[in-house]
mmCIF file of C-alpha atoms and ligand atoms in Angstrom:
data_model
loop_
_atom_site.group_PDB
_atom_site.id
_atom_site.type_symbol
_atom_site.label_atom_id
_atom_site.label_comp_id
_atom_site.label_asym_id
_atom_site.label_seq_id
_atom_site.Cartn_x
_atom_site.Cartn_y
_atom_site.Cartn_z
ATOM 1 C CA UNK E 2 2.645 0.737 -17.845
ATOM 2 C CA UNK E 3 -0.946 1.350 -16.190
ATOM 3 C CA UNK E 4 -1.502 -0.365 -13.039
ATOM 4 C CA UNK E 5 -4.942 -1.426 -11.577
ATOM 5 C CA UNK E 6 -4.960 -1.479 -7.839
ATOM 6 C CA UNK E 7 -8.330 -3.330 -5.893
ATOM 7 C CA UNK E 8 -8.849 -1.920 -2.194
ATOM 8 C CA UNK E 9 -10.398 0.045 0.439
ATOM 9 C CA UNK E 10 -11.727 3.848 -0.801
ATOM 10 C CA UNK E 11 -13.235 4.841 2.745
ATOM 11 C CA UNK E 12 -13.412 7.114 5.583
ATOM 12 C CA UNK E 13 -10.759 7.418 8.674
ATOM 13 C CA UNK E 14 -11.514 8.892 11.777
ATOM 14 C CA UNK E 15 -7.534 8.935 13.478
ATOM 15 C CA UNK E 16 -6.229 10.419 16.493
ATOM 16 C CA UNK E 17 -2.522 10.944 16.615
ATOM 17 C CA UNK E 18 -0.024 12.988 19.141
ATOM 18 C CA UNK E 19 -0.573 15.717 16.643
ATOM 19 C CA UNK E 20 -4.131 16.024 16.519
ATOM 20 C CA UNK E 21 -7.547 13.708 15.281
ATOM 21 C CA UNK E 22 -9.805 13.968 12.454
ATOM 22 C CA UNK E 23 -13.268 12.643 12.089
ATOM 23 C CA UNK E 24 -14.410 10.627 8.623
ATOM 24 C CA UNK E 25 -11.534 11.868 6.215
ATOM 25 C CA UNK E 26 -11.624 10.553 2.861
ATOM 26 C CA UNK E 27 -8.905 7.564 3.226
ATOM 27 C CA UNK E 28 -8.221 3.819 2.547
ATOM 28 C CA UNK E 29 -5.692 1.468 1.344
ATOM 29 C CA UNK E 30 -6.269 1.945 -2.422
ATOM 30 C CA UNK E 31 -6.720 5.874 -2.048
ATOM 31 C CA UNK E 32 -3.217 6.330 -0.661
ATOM 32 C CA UNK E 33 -1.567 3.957 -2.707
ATOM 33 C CA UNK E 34 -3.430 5.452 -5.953
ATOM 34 C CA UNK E 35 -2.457 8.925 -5.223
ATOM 35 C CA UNK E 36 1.039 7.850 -4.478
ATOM 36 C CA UNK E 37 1.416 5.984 -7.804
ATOM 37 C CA UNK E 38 -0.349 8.495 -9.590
ATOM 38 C CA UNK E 39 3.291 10.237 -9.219
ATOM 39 C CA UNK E 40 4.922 7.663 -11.443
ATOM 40 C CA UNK E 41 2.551 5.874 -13.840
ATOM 41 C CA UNK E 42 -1.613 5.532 -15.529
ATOM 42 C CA UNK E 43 -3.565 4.005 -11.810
ATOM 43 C CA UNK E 44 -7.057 2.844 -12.170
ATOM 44 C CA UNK E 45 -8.884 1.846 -8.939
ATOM 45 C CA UNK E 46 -11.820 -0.803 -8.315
ATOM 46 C CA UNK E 47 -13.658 -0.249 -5.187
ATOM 47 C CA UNK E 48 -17.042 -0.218 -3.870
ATOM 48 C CA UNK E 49 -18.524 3.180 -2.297
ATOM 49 C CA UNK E 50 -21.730 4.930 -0.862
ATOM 50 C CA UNK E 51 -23.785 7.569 -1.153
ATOM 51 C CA UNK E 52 -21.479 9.925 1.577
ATOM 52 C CA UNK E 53 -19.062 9.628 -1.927
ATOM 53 C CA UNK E 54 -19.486 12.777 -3.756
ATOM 54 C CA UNK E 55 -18.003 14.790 -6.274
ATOM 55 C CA UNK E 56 -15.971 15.932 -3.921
ATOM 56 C CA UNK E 57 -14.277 13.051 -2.901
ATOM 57 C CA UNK E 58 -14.127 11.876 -7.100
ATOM 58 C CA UNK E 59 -12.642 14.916 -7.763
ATOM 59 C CA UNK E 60 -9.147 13.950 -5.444
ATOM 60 C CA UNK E 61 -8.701 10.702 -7.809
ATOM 61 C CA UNK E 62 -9.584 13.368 -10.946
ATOM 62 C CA UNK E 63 -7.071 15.732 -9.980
ATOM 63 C CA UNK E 64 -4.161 13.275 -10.055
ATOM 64 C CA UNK E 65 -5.911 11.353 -12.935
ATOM 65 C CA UNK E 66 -6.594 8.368 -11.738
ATOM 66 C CA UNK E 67 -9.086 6.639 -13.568
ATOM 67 C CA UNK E 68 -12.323 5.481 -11.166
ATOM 68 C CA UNK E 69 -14.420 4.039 -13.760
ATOM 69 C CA UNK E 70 -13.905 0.947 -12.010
ATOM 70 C CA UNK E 71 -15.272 2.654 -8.470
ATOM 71 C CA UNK E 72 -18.711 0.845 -7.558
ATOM 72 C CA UNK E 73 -21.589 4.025 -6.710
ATOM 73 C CA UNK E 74 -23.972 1.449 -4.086
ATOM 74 C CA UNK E 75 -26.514 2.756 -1.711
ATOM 75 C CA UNK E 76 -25.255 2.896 2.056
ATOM 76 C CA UNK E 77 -21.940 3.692 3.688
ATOM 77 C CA UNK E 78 -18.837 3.231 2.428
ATOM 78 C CA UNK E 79 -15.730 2.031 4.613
ATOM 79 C CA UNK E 80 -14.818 3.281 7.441
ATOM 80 C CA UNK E 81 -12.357 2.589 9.518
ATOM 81 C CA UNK E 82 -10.781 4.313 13.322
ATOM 82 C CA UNK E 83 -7.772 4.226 15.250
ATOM 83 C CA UNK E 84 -5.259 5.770 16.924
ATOM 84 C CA UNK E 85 -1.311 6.139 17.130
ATOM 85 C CA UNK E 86 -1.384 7.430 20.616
ATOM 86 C CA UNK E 87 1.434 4.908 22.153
ATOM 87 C CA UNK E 88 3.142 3.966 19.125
ATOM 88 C CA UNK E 89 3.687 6.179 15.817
ATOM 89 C CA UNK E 90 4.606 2.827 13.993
ATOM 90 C CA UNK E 91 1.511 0.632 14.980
ATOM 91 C CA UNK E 92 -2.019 1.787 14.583
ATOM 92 C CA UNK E 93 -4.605 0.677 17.436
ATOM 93 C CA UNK E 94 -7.440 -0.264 15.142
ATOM 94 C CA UNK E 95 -11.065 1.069 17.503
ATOM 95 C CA UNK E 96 -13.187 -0.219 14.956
ATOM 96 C CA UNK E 97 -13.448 -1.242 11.218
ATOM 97 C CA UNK E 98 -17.183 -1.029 9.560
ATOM 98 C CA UNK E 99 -17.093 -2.640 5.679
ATOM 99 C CA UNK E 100 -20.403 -1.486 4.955
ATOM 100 C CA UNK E 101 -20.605 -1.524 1.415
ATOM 101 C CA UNK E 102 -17.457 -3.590 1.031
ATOM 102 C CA UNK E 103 -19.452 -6.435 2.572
ATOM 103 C CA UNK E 104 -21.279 -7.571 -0.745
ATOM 104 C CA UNK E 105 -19.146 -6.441 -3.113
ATOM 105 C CA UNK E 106 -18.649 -8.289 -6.040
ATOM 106 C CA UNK E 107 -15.784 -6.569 -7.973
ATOM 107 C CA UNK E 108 -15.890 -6.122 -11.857
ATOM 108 C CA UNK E 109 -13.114 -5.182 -14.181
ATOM 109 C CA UNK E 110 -14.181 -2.753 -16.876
ATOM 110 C CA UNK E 111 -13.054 -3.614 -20.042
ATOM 111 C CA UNK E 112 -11.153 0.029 -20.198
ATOM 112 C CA UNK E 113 -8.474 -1.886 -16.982
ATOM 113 C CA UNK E 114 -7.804 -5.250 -19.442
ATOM 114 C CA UNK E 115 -4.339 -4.275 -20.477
ATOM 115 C CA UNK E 116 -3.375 -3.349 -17.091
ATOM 116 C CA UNK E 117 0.150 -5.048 -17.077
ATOM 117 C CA UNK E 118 0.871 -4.559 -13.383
ATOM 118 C CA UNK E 119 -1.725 -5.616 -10.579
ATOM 119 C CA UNK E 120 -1.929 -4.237 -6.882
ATOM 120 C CA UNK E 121 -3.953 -5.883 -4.788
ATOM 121 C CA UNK E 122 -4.290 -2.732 -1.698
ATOM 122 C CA UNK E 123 -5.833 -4.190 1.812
ATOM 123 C CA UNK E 124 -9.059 -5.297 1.585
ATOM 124 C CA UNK E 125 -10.568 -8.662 2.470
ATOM 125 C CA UNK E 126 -8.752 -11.510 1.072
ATOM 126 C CA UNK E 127 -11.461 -13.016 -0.806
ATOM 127 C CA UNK E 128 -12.045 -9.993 -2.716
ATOM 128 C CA UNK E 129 -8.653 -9.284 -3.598
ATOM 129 C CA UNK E 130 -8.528 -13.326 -5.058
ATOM 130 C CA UNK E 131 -11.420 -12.132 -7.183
ATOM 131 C CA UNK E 132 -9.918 -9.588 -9.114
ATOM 132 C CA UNK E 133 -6.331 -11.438 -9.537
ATOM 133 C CA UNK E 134 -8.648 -14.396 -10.577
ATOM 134 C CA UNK E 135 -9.814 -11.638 -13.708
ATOM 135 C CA UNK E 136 -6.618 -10.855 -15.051
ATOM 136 C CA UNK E 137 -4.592 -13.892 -15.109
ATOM 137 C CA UNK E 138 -1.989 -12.269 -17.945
ATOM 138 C CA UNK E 139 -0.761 -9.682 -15.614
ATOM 139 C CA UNK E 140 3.180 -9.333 -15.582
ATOM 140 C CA UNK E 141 3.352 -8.499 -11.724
ATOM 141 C CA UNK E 142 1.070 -8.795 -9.048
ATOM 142 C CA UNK E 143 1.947 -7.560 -5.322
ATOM 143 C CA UNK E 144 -0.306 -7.392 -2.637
ATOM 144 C CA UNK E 145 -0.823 -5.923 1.053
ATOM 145 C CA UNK E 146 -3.116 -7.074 3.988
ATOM 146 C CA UNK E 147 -3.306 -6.276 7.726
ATOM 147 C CA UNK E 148 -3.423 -8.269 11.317
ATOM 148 C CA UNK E 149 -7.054 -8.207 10.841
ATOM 149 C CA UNK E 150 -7.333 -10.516 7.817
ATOM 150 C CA UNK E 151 -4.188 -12.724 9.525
ATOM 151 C CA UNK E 152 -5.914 -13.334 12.664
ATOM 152 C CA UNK E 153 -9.572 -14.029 11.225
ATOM 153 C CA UNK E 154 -9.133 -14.485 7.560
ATOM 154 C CA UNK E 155 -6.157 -17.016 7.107
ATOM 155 C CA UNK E 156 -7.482 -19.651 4.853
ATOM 156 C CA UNK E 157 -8.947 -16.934 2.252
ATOM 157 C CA UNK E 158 -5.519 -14.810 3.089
ATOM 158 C CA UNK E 159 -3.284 -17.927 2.174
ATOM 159 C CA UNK E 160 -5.767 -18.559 -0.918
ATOM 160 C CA UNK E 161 -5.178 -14.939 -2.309
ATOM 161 C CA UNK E 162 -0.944 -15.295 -1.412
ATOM 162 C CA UNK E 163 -0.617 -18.154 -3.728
ATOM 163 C CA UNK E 164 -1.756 -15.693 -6.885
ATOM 164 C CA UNK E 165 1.478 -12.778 -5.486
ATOM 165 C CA UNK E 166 4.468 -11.783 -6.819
ATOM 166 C CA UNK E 167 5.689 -9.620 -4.007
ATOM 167 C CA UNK E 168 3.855 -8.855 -0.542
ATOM 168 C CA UNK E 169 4.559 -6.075 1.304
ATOM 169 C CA UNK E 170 3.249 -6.024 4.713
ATOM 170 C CA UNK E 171 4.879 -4.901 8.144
ATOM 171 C CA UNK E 172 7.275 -6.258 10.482
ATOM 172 C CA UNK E 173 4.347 -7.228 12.990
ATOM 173 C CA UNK E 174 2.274 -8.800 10.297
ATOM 174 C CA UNK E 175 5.255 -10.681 8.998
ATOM 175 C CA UNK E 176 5.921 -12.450 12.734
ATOM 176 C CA UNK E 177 2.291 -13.046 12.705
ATOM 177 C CA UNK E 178 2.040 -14.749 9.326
ATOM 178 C CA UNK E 179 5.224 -16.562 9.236
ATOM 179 C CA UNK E 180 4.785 -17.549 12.914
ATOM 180 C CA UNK E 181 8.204 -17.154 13.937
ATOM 181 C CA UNK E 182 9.690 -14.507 15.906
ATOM 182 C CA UNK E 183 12.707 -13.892 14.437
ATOM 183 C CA UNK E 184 12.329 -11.619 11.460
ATOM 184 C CA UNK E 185 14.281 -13.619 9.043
ATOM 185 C CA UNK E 186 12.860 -17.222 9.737
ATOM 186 C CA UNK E 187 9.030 -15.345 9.695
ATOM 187 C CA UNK E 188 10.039 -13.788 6.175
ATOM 188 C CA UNK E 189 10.988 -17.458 4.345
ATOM 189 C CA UNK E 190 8.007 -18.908 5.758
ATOM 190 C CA UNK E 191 5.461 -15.981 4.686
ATOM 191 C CA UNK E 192 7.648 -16.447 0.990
ATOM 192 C CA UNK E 193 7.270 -20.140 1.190
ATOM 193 C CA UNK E 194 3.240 -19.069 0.851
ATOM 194 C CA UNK E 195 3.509 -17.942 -2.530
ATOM 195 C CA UNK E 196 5.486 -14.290 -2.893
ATOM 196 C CA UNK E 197 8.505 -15.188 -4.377
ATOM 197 C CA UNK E 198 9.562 -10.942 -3.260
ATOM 198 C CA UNK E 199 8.863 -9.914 0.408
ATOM 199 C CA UNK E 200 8.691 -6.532 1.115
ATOM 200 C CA UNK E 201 9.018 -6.060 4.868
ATOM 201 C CA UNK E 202 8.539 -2.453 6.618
ATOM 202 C CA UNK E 203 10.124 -1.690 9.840
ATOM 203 C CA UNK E 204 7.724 2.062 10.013
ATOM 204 C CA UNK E 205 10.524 4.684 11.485
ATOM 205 C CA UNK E 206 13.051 2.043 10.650
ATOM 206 C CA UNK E 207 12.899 2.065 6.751
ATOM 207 C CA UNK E 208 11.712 -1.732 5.004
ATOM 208 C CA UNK E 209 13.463 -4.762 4.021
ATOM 209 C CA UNK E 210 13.272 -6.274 1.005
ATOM 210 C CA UNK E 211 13.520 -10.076 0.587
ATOM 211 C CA UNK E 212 14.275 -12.056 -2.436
ATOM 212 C CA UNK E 213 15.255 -15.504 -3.764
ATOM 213 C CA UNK E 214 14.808 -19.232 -2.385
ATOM 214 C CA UNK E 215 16.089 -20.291 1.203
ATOM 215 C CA UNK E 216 17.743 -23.579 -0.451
ATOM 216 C CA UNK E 217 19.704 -21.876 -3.705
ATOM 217 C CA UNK E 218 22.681 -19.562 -2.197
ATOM 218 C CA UNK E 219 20.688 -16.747 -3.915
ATOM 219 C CA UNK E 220 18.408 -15.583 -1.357
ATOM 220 C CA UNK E 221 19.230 -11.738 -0.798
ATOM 221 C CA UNK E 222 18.143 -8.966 1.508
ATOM 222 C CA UNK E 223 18.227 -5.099 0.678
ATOM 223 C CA UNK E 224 17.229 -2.623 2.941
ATOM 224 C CA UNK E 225 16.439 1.321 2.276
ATOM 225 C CA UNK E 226 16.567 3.450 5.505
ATOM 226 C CA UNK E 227 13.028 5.870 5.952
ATOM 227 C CA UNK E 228 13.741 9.431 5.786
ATOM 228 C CA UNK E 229 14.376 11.019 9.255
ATOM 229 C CA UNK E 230 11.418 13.503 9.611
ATOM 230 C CA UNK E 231 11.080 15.819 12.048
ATOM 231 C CA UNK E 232 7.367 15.061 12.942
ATOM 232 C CA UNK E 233 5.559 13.082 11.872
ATOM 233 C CA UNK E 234 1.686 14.152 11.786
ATOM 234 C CA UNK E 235 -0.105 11.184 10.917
ATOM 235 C CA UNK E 236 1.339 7.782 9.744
ATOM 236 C CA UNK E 237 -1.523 6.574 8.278
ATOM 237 C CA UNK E 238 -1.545 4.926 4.865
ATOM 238 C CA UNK E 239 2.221 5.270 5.325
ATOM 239 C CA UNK E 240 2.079 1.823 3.841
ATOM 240 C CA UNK E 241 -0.007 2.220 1.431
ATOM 241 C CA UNK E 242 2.164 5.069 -0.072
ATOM 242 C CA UNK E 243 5.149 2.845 0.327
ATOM 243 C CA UNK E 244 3.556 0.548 -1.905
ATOM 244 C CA UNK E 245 2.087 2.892 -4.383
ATOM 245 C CA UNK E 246 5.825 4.927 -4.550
ATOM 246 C CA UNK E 247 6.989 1.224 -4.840
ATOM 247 C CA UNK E 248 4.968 -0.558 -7.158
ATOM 248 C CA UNK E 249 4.442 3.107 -9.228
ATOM 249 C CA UNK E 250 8.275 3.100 -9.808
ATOM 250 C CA UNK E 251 8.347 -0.690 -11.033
ATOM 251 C CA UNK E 252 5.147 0.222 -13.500
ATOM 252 C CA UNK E 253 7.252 2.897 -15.396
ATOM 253 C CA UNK E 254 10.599 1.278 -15.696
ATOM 254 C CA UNK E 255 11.115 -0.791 -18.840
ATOM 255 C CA UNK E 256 13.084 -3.717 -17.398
ATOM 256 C CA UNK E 257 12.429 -5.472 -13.845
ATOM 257 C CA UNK E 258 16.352 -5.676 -13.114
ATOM 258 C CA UNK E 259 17.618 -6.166 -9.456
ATOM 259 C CA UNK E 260 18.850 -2.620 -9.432
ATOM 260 C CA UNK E 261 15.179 -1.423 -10.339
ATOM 261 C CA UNK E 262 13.636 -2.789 -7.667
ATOM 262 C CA UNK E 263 16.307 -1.727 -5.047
ATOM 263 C CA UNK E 264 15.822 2.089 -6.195
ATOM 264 C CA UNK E 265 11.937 0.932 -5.993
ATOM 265 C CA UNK E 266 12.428 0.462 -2.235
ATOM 266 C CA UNK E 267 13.932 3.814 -1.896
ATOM 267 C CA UNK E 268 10.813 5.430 -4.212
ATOM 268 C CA UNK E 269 8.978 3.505 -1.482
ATOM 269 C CA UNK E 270 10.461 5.089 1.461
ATOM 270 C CA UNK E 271 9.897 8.448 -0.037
ATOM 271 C CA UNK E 272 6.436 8.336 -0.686
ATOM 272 C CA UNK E 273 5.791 7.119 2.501
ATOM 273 C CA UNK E 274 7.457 9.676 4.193
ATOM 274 C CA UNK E 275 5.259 12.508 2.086
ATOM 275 C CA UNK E 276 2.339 10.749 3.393
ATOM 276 C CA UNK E 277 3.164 11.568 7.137
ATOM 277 C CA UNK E 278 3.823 15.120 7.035
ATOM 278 C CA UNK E 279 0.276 16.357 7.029
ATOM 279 C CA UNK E 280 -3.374 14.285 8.119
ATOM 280 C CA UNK E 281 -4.988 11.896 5.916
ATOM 281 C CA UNK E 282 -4.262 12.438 2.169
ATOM 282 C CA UNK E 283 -3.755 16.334 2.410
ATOM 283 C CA UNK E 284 0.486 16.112 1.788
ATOM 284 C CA UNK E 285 -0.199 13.663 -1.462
ATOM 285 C CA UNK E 286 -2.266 16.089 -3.167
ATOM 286 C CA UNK E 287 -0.294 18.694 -3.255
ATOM 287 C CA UNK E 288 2.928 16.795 -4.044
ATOM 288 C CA UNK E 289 4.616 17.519 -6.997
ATOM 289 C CA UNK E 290 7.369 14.724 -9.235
ATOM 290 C CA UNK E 291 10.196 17.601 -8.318
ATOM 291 C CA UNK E 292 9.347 17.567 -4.417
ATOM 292 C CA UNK E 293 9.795 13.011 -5.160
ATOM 293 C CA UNK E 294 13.053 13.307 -7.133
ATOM 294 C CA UNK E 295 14.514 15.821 -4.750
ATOM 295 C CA UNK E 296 13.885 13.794 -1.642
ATOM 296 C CA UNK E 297 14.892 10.655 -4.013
ATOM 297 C CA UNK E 298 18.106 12.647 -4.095
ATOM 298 C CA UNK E 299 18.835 13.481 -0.618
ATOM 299 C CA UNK E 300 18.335 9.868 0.231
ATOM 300 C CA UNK E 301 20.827 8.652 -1.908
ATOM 301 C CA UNK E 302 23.253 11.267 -0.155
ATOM 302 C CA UNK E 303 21.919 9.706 3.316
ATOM 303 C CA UNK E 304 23.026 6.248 2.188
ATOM 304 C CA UNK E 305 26.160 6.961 0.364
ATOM 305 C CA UNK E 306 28.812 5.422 1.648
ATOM 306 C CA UNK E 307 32.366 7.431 -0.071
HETATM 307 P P1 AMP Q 410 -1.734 1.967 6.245
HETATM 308 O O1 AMP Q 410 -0.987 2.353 5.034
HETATM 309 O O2 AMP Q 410 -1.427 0.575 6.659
HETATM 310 O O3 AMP Q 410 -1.615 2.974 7.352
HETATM 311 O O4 AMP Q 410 -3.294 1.919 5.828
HETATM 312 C C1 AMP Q 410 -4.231 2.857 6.256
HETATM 313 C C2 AMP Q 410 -5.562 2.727 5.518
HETATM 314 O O5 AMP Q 410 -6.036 1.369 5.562
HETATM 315 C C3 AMP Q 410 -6.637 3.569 6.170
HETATM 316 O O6 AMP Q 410 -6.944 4.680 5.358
HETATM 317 C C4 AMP Q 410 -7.844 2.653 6.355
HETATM 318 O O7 AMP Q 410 -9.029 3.166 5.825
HETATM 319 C C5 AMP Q 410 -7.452 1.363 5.662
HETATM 320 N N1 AMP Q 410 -7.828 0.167 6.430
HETATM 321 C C6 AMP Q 410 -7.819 0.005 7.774
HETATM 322 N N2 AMP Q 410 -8.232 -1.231 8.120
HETATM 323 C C7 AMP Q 410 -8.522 -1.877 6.952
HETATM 324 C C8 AMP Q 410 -8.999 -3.193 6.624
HETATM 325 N N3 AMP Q 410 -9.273 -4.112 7.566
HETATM 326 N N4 AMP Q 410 -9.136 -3.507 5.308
HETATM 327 C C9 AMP Q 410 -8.860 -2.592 4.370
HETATM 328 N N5 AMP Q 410 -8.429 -1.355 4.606
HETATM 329 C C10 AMP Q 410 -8.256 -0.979 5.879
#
């Protein structure tokens, strides 16, 4: 089942132990597009400039992503800097420009109606309410966001939680929200917000996923490992392809079962770990399904317990 995913489509400039690059084609929804492209139909609605080309189009095209809902506007589009100099887990955010993003007023095209799954990538709040607002049908919505929009954005941020199935967001961003240092007590108060599913990643350390009320004996945790790599190039939109391997394996299963959404987590961890292995968006677009279901496999050998 298609999914249509609202978020950043911009350009990274990111230094890492590895190396830097300067104004890479990047964002939220381009890495978790490409990484869902892998499972099921993605169509995108962003807003970008005029330093978006063919080029750049042609990256969505070759993984056939459908952009009809990508915004052409004069000016810049996105673009974001930072750095993973002290801590591969936690990007240092130098500065964040919305340019274009700051009037956008996003449209669905009529060709995204029957989208029946919804991601809403990082991207200011209010925006992501907008396009959640358009397709109230949907039958699952998840949804990402960043310390950025926690620390100056709350009351839009806990507007736009209200309308999510499942958040995923990090371990930091969790504390932050939730207000609580301990993980646990931080992850029921983010899910007493709205997300009935929390989706907490740990970065080296794999991601948690959290399920079910506090006061009925069902709430549940499940955790998936992330795969040991050897280096790790450039973590950005890690998270983003966590979601997209995530959210792309939930699209194309037929039933929503417990079981689905734990091998989800591990689909997840996968993707992300592709995403790291080269700068920017260079290791997603050359991935191929084999490459997924092979590492899929190995994991499942790194977990088994007999
Ligand atoms: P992550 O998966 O968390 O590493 O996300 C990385 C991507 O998020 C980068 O390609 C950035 O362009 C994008 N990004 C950074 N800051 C923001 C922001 N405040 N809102 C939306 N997207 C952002």
């Amino acid at each position: 089942m298609a999914i249509t995913v609202v978020g950043s489509v911009a350009y990274d400039s990111v230094e890492t132990p590895s190396g830097r690059y300067d104004r890479k084609l990047a964002g939220a929804a381009t890495y978790f597009a490409l990484a869902a492209s892998f499972f099921t139909d993605v169509r995108v609605i962003a807003v970008v400039g005029e330093d978006f080309g063919p080029e750049q189009e042609a990256v969505f095209k070759a993984r056939n992503i459908d952009t009809r809902g990508i915004e052409h506007t004069a000016g810049k589009s996105f673009f974001w800097e930072g750095s993973y100099l002290e801590d591969l887990n936690e990007a240092k955010t130098h500065n964040t420009e919305l340019n274009v993003f700051a009037s956008f007023d996003p449209k669905l095209p009529d060709a995204y109606r029957d989208s029946e799954f919804l991601f809403l990538a990082n991207i200011d709040p209010v925006l992501q309410r907008r396009v959640r607002e358009q397709m109230p049908g949907v039958k699952l919505v998840a949804g990402d966001t960043m310390n950025y929009w926690i620390k100056d954005h709350k009351p839009a941020l806990l507007q736009m939680l209200k309308g999510l199935d499942v958040l995923l967001i990090n371990d930091t961003e969790t504390r932050m929200l939730g207000g609580d240092k301990n993980l646990v007590k931080a992850s029921r108060a983010v899910m007493e917000m709205g997300p009935r599913i929390l989706v907490v990643k740990h970065g080296e350390y794999g991601a948690t996923l959290f399920f079910g009320s506090a006061e009925s004996s069902g709430s549940k945790t499940f955790k998936a490992p992330a795969f040991p790599l050897e280096e790790v190039v450039d973590p950005t939109g890690a998270g983003d392809s966590f979601a997209g391997g995530f959210f792309g394996y939930l699209a194309s299963q037929p039933e929503l079962t417990p079981g689905t959404f734990r091998r989800a987590m591990f689909y997840g961890s996968v993707m992300g770990s592709f995403a790291c292995e080269r700068f920017g968006t260079e290791r997603l677009e050359q991935l191929t399904r084999a490459k997924i279901d092979e590492r899929f496999n190995l994991f499942r050998e790194l977990t088994h317990l007999d």
